[in-house]
Coordinates of C-alpha atoms in Angstrom, one line a residue:
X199 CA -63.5 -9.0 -66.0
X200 CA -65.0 -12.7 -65.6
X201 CA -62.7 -13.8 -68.9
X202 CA -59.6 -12.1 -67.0
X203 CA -60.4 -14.3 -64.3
X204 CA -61.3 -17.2 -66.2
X205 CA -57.6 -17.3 -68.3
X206 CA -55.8 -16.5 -64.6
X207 CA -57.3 -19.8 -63.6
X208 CA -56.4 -21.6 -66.6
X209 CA -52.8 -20.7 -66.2
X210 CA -52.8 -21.8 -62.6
X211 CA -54.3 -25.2 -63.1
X212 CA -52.3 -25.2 -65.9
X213 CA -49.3 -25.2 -64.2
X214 CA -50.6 -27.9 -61.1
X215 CA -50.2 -25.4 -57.9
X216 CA -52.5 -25.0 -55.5
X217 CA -55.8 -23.3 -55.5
X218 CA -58.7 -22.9 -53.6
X219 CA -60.9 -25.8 -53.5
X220 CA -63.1 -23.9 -55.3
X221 CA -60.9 -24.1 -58.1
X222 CA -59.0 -26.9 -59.2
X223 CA -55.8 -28.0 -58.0
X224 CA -54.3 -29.1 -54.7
X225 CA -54.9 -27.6 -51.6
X226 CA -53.1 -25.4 -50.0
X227 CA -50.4 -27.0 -47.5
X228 CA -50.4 -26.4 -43.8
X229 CA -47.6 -23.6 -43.1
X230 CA -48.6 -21.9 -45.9
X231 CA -50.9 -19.7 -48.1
X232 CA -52.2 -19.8 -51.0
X233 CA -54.0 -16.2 -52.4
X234 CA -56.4 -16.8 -55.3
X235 CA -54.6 -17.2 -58.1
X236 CA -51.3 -18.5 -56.9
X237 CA -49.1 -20.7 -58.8
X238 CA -47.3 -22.4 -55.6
X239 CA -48.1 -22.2 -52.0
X240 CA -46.7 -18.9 -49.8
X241 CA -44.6 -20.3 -46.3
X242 CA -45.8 -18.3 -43.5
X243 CA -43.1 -16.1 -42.2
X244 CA -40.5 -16.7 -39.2
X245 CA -42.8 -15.9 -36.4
X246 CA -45.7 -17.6 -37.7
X247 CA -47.6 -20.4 -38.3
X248 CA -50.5 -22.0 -39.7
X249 CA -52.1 -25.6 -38.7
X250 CA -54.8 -25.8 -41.3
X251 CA -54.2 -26.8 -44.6
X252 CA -56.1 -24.1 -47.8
X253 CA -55.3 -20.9 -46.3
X254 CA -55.4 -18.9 -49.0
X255 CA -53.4 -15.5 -47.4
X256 CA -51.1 -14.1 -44.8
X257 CA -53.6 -13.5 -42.6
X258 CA -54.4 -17.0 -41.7
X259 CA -50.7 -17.2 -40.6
X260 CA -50.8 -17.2 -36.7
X261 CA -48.3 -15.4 -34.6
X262 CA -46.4 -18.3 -32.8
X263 CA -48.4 -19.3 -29.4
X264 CA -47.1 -17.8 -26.4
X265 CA -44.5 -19.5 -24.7
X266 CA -43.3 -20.9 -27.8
X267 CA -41.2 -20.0 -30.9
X268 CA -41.2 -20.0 -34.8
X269 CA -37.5 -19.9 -35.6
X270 CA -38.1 -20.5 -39.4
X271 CA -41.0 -19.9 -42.4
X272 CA -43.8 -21.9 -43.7
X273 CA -44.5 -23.7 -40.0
X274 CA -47.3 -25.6 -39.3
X275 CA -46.7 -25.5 -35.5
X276 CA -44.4 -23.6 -33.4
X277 CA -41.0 -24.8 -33.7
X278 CA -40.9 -25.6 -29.5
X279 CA -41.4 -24.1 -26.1
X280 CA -39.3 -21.4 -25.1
X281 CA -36.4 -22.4 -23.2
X282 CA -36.2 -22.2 -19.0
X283 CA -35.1 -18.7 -18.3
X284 CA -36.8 -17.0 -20.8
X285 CA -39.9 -15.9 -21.6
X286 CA -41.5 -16.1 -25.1
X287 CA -44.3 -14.0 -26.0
X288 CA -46.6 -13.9 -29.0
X289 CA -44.9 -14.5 -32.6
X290 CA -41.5 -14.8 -30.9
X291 CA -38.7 -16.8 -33.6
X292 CA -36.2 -18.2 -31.0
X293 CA -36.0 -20.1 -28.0
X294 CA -34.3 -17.7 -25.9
X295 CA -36.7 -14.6 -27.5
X296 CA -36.4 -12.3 -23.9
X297 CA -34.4 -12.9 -20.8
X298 CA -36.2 -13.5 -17.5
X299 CA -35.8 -10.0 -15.7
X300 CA -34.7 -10.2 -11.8
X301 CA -37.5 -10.2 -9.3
X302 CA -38.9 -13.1 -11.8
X303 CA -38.7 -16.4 -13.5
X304 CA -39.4 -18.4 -16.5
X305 CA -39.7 -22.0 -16.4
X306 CA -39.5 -23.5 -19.7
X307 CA -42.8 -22.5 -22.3
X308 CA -43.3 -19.4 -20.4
X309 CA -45.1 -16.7 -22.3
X310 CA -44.3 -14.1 -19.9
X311 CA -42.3 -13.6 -16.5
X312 CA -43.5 -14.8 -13.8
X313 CA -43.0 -12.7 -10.7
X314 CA -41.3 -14.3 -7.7
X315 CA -44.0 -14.8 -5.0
X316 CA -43.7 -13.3 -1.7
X317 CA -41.2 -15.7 0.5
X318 CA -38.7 -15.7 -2.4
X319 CA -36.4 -13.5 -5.0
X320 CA -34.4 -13.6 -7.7
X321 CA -31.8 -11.1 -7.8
X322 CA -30.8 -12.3 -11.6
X323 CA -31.9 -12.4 -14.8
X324 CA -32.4 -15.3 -16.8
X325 CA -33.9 -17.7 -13.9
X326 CA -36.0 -20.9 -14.5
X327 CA -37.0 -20.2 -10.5
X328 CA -37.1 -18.1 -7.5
X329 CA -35.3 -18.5 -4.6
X330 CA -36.2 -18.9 -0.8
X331 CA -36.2 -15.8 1.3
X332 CA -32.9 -16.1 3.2
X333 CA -32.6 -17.0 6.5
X334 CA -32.7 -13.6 8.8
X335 CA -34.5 -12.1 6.1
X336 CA -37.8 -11.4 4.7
X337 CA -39.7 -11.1 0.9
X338 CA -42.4 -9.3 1.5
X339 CA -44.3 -9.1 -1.8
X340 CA -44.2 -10.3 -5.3
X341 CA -41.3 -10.1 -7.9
X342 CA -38.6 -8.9 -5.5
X343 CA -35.3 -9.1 -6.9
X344 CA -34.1 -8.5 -3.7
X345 CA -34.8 -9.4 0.1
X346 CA -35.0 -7.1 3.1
X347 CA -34.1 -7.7 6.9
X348 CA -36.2 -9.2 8.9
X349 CA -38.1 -6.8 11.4
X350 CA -37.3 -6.0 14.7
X351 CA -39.5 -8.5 17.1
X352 CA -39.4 -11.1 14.5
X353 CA -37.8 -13.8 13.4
X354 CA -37.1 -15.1 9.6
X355 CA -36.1 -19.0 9.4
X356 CA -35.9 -18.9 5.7
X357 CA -38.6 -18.3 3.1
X358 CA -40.5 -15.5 5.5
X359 CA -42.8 -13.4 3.7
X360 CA -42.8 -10.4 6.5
X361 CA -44.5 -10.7 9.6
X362 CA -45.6 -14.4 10.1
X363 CA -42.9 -15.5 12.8
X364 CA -43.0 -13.1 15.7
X365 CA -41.3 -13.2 18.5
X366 CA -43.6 -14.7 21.5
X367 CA -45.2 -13.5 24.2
X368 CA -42.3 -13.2 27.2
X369 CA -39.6 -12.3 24.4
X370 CA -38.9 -9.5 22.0
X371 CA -36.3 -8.2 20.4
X372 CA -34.8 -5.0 19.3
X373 CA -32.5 -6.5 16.3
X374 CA -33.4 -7.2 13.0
X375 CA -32.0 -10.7 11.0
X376 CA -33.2 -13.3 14.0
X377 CA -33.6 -16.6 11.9
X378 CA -35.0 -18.3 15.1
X379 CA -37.1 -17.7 18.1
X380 CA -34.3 -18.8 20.1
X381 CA -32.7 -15.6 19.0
X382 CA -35.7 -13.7 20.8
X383 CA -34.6 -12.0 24.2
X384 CA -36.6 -13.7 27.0
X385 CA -38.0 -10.3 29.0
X386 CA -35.7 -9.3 31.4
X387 CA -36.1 -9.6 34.9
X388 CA -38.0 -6.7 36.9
X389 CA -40.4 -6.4 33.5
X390 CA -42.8 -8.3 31.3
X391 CA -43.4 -8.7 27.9
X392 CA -47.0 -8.5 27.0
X393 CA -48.0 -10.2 23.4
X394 CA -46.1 -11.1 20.8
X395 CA -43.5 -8.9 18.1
X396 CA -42.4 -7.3 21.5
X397 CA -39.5 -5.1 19.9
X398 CA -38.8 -4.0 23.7
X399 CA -39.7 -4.9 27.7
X400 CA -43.3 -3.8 27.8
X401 CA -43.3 -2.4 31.7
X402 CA -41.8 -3.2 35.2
X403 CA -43.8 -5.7 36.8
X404 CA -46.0 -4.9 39.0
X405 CA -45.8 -3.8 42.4
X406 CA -46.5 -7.1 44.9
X407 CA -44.8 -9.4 42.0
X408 CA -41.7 -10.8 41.2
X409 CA -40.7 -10.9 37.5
X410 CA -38.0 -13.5 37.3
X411 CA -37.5 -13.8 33.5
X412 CA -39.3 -14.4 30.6
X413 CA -42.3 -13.0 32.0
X414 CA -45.5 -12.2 29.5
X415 CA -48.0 -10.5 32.1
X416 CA -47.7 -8.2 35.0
X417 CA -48.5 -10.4 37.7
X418 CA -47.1 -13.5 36.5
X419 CA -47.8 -16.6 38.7
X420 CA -46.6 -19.3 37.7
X421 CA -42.9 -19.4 39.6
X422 CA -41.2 -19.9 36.6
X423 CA -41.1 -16.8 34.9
X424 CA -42.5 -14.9 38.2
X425 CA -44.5 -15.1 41.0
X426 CA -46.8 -12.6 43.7
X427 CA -44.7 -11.9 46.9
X428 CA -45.5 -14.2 49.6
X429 CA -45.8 -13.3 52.9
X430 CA -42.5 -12.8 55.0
X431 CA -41.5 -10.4 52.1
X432 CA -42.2 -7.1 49.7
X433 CA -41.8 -6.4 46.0
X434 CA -41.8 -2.5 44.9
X435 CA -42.5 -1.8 41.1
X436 CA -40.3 -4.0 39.2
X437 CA -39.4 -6.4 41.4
X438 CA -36.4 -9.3 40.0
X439 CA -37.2 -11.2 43.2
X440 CA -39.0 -11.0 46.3
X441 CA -37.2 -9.1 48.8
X442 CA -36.7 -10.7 52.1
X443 CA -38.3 -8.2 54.9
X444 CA -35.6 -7.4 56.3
X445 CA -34.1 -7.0 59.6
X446 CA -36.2 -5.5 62.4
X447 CA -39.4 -5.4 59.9
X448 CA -41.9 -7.7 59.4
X449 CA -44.6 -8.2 56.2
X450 CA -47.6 -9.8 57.6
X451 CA -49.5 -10.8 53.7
X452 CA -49.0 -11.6 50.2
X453 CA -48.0 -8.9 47.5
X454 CA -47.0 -6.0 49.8
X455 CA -44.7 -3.4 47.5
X456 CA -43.5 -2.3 51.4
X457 CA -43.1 -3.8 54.6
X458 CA -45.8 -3.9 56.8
X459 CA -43.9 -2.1 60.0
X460 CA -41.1 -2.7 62.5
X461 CA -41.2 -5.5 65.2
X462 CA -42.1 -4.8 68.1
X463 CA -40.2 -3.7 71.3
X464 CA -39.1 -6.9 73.4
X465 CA -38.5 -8.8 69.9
X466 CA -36.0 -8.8 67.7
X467 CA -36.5 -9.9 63.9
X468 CA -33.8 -11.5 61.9
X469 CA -35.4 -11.0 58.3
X470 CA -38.8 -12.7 56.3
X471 CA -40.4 -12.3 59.2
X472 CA -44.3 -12.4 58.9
X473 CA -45.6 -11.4 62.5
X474 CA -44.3 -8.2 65.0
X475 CA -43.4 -10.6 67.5
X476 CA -41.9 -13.4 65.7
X477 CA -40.9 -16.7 68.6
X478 CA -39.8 -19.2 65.9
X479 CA -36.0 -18.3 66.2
X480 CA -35.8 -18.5 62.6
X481 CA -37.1 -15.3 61.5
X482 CA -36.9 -13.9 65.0
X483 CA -36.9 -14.0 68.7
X484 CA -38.0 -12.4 71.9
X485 CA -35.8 -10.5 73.6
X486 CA -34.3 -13.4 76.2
X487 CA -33.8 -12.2 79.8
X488 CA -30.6 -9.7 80.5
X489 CA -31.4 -7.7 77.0
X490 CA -33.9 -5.7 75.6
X491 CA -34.6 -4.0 72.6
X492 CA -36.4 -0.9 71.2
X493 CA -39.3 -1.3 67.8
X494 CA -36.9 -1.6 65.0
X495 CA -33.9 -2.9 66.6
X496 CA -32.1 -5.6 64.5
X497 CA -30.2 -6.7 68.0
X498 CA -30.5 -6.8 71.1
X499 CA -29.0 -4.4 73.5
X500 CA -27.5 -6.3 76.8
X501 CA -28.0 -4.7 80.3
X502 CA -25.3 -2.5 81.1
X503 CA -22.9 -3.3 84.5
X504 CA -24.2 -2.7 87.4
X505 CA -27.6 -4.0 86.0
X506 CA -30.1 -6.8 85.5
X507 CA -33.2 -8.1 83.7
X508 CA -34.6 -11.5 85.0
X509 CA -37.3 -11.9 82.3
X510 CA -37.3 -11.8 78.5
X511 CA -39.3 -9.8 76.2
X512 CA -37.9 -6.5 77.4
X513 CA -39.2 -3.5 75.8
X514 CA -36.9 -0.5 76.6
X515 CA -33.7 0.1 78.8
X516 CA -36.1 0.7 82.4
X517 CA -36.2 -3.0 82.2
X518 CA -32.8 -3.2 83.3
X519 CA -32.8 -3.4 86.9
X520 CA -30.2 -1.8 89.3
X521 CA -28.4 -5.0 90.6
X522 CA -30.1 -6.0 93.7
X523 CA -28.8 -4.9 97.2
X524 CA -26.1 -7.0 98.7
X525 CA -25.2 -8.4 95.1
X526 CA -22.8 -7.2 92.6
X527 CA -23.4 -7.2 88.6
X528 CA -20.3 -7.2 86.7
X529 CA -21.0 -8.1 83.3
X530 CA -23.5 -6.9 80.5
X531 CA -26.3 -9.3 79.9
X532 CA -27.3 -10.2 83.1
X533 CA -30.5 -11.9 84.0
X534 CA -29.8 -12.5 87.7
X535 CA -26.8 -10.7 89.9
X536 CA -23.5 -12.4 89.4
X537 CA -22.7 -13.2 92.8
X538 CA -23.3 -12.1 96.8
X539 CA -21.2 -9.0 97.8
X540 CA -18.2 -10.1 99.7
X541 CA -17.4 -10.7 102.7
X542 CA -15.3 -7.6 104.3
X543 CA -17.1 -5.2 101.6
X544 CA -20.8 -3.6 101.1
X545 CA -22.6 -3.7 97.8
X546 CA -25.4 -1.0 97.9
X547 CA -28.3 -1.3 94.7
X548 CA -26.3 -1.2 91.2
X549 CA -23.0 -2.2 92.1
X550 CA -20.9 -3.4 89.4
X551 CA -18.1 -4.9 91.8
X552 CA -17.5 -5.6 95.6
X553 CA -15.2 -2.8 95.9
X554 CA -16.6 -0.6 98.9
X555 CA -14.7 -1.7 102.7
X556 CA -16.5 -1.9 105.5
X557 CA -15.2 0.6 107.4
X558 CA -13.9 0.7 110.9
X559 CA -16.7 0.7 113.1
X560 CA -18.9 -1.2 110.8
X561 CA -19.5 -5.4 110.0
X562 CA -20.4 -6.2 106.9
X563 CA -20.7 -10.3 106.7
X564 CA -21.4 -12.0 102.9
X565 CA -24.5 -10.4 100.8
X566 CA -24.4 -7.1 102.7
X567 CA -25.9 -4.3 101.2
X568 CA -24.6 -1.6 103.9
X569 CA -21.9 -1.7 106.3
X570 CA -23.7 -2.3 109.4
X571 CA -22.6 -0.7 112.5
X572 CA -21.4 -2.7 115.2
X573 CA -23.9 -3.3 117.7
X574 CA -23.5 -1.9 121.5
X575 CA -21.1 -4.8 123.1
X576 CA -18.4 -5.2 119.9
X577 CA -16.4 -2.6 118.2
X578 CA -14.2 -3.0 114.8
X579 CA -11.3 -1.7 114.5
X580 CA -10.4 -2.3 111.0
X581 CA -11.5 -2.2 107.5
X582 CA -13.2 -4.7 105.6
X583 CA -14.3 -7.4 108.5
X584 CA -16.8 -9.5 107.8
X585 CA -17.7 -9.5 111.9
X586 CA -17.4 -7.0 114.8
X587 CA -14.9 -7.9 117.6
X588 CA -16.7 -8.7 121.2
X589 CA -15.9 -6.1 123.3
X590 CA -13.3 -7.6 125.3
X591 CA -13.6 -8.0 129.3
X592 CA -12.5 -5.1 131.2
X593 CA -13.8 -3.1 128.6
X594 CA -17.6 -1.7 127.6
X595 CA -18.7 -0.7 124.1
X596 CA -21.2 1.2 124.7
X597 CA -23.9 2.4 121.4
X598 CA -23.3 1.0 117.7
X599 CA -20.7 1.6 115.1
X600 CA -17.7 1.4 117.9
X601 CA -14.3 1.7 116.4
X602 CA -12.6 0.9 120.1
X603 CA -13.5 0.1 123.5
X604 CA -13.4 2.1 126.9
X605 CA -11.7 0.7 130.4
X606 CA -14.4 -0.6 132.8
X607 CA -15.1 2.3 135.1
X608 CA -14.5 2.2 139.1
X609 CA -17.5 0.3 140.7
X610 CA -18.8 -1.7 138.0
X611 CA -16.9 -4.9 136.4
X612 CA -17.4 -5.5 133.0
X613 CA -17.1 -9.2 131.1
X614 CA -16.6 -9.4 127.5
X615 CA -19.5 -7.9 125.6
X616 CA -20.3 -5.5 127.9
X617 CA -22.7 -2.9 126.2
X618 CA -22.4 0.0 128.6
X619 CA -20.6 1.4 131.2
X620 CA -22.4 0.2 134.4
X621 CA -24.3 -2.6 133.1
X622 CA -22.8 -4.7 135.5
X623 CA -22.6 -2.3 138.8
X624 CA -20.6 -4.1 141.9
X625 CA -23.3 -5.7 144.1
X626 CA -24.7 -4.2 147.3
X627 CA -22.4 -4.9 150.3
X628 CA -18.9 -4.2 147.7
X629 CA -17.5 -1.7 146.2
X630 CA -14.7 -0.8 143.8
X631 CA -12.4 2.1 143.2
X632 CA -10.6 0.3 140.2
X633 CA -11.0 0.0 136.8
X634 CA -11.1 -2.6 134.4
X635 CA -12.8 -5.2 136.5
X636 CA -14.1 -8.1 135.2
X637 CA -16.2 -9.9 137.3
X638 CA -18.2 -9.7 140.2
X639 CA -15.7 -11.2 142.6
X640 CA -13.1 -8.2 141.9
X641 CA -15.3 -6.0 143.4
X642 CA -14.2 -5.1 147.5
X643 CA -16.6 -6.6 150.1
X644 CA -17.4 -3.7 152.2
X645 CA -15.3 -3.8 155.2
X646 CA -15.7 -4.5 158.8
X647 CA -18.1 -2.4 160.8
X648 CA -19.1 -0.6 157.6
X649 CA -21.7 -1.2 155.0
X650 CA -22.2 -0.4 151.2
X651 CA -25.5 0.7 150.3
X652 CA -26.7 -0.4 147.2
X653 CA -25.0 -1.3 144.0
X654 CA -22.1 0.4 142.2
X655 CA -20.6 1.7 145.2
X656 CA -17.1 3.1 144.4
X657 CA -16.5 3.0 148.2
X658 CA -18.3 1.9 151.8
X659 CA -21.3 4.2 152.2
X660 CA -21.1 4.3 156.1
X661 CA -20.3 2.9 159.5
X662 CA -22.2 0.3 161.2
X663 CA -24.8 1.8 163.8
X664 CA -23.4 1.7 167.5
X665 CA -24.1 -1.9 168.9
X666 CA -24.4 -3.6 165.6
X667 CA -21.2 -5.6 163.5
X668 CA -21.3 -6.3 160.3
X669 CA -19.7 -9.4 159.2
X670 CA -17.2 -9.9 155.9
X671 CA -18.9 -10.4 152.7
X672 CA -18.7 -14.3 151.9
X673 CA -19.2 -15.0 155.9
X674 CA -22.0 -17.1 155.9
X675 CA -22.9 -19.5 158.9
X676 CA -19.9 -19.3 161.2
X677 CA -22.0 -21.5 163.7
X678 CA -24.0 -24.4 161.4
X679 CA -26.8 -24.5 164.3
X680 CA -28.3 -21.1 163.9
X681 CA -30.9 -21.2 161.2
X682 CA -32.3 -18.2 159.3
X683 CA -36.0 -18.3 160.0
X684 CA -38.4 -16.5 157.7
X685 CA -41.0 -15.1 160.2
X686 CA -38.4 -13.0 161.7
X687 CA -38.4 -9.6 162.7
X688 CA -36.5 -6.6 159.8
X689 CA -34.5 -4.0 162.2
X690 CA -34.3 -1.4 160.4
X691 CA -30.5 -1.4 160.8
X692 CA -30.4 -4.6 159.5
X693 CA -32.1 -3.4 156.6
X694 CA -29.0 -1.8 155.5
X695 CA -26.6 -5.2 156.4
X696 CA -29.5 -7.0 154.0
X697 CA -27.4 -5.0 151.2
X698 CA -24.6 -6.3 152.4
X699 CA -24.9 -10.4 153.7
X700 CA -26.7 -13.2 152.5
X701 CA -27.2 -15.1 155.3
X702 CA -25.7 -14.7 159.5
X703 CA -26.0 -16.3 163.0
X704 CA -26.7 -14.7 166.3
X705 CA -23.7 -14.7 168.9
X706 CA -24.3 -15.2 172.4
X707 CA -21.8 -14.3 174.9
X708 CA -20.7 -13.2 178.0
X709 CA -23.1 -9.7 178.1
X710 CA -20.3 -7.9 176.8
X711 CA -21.9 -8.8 173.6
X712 CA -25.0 -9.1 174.1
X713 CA -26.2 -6.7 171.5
X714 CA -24.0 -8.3 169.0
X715 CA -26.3 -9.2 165.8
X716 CA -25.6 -10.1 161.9
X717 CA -28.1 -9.9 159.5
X718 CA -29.6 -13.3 158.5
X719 CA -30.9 -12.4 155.3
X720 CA -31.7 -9.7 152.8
X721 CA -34.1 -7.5 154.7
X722 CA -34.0 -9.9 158.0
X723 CA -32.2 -9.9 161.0
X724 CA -32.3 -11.4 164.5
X725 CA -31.7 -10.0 168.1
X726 CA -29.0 -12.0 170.1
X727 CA -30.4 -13.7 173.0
X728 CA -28.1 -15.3 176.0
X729 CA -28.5 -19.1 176.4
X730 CA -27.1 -20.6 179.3
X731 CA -23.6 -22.6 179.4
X732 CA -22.9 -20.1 176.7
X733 CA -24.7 -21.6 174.0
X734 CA -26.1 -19.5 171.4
X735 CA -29.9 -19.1 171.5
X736 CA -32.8 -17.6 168.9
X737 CA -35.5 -16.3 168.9
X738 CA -37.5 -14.7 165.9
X739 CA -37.6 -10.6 166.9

């Protein structure tokens, strides 16, 4: 066996190849191998290398790195990297050994596919790179070969992995593909949108706010996207605005969901009113005078005709007064009468127009409230007169409310505005049997030799005693010298002339006459008394 060996190395060194350094010859090139024994040096195959020179069999030959290639035999090195778009992996013999697969790329050199990372994709084979996730879209893990719509609530500007861009708090949205958060919904108004990656309106705001828009809480306060009801107004459960109170109700504080009541009576509110009995005549009034108006009422309600109220702040129709007597109220909304009654009419409480005459018998000047019956003296004839006639001479009215007048009766005279029949009797000493007098002289002095007792004779009550003459009413002093003297003796019989002569004389005479006598004065008389040279003489009786 060792000579076998010996002669085989003989005949290699004979022959000048290669041989272990052991032996003699040259050594054994890189890219090659040379076994024991051999007469030239082996290439490594296509696939293969070696970098070292003296290895001496094909197991020293290296599979070509990773990444690279080994396109033909007896390399020292790999031959180069492995282009861009493929991948090369151990022992591979050409640039372009394996396409890149989708969902993957292979820069130049690469030993494997590389997966795309989450953002991007590559939806073909043979890629150097991955691509962005497109806009509207999302890559949510590694080696995707293609992309997937972006989720409802989010958005996807480009190169979104999956979740990273949702939509803010006060947005959402229900779509998928947003590429912006523009493209998120601002909340609608009446609910908010709590958080973010709202893919709907969360709730109705709450009761007391107002949700304008946009909102991200429940009670949102900042007046831009909402605000808590003020006072002059309510918001229910998903309010969009504050609602003005309205008409006839008032909200007294800050986040009411309902109004607080109705105004009161005697007030009227116009709307956002914040007290029951608002004065500022913005958001309401008091009742002014001629109206009133019940809790509630969004007006107010005049005072019919006929009626009147002279102060505001009038709770109920009893506040409406019936139109004062001797006044008339013609129009609604009164708050004083409209005028005095009319002359010639009456106006009674609640009268709407001066329409009622006076009647006949009846005066009713301006502002009467009842026709007034004439008074004893006048009379009226006709309707509507302001005045009652006088009653005219001749004539008596007696008692009130005298449509005419009566003829003056027979011993009595009667001047205008005479009030009864024998007010004004015919004096003692006259008499009259004829109507319609009118004054005292138109009454008949009672005749010679007879006298009228007492007043309102209608003729002489008697003869004259025997021895006694009476003289004619208006006969006063036939002789100036006889003088009526106060201490003088009544006769009885002159008691009766008193009725009838004011003053007299005594005559003396011739005897004849001697018992000839006048009464002097009323209740006074003188006896006649003979003088000589027929003079008249006196003496007191």
């Amino acid at each position: 066996m060792a000579l076998l060996q010996r002669l085989l190395t003989l005949l290699v060194l004979g022959r000048g190849w290669a041989a272990p350094s052991c032996l003699l010859g040259p050594t054994c090139p890189p890219g090659s191998v040379c076994p024991t024994g051999s007469s030239r040096p082996l290439p490594c195959p296509v696939g293969r290398f070696v970098p070292t020179p003296g290895s001496v069999g094909y197991g020293d030959c290296l599979a070509c790195t990773p990444g690279f290639y080994c396109n033909a035999s007896g390399l020292s090195a790999p031959s180069g990297p492995c282009a861009p778009g493929y991948y090369c992996p151990s022992g591979s013999t050409s640039a372009t050994a394996v396409t890149c697969p989708s969902g993957n790329y292979c820069p130049g050199a690469a030993p494997a596919p590389v997966p795309c990372s989450p953002g991007t994709y590559q939806n073909t084979t043979g890629s150097s790179s991955c691509s962005p996730c497109l806009q509207g879209f999302r890559c949510p893990t590694s080696g995707l070969a293609s992309y997937l719509p972006c989720l409802p609530g989010h958005f996807c500007p480009g190169s979104t992995i999956s979740t990273e861009n949702p939509c803010p708090a006060g947005r959402y949205s229900p779509s998928t593909q947003l590429t912006s958060a523009s493209q998120c919904l601002p909340c609608p108004p009446g609910k908010y949108c709590a958080g973010t990656a709202n893919t709907a309106p969360t709730a109705p705001c709450a009761p007391g706010f107002a949700c304008f828009g946009g909102a991200s809480a429940a009670t949102p306060a900042d007046n831009v996207t909402g605000q808590a009801c003020a006072p002059g107004a309510f918001c229910p459960s998903g309010s969009t605005r504050a609602l003005p109170c309205p008409a006839g109700s008032y909200c007294a504080t800050s986040q009411l969901t309902n109004t607080s009541g109705f105004c009161d009576a005697g007030y009227i509110c116009y709307g956002s009113a914040t007290r029951s009995a608002p004065t500022d005549g913005v958001t309401g009034i008091r009742v002014p005078a001629g109206f009133w108006s019940a809790s509630g009422d969004v007006s107010p309600t005049p005072c019919p005709v006929g009626r009147f109220a002279p102060s505001p702040g009038n709770p109920s129709p009893s506040s409406c007064l019936l139109c004062t007597p001797g006044f008339y109220c013609a129009s609604t909304g009164l708050s004083g009468p409209t005028a005095p009654c009319t002359s010639g009419y009456y106006c009674p409480s609640g009268t709407i127009a001066p329409t009622l005459l006076c009647p006949p018998g009846s005066q009713c000047p301006q502002q009467a409230a009842t026709a007034m019956p004439c008074p004893a003296g006048t009379y009226q004839d006709l309707y509507g007169q302001a005045l009652c006639k006088t009653c005219p001479q001749g004539y008596f009215c007696a008692g009130s409310g005298n449509t005419g007048f009566a003829l003056c009766p027979p011993g009595a005279y009667c001047p205008s505005n005479t009030t009864f029949a024998n007010q004004f009797p015919c004096p003692s000493g006259t008499f009259s049997n004829l109507t319609g007098l009118v004054t005292a002289a138109e009454c008949t002095p009672c005749p010679p030799s007879q006298y009228c007792l007492g007043v309102g004779q209608t003729q002489p009550t008697a003869s004259c005693w025997p021895g006694w003459v009476l003289l004619q009413w208006g006969f006063d002093k036939p002789n100036a010298a006889v003088r009526v003297m106060p201490s003088w003796k009544v006769l009885p019989v002159c008691e009766f002339a008193a009725s009838v002569v004011r003053s007299g004389n005594v005559h003396g005479g011739d005897g004849e006459h001697e018992r000839v006598g006048v009464c002097a004065m009323p209740g006074r008389a003188v006896l006649p008394r003979v003088g000589s040279g027929g003079h008249d003489r006196e003496q007191p009786v």
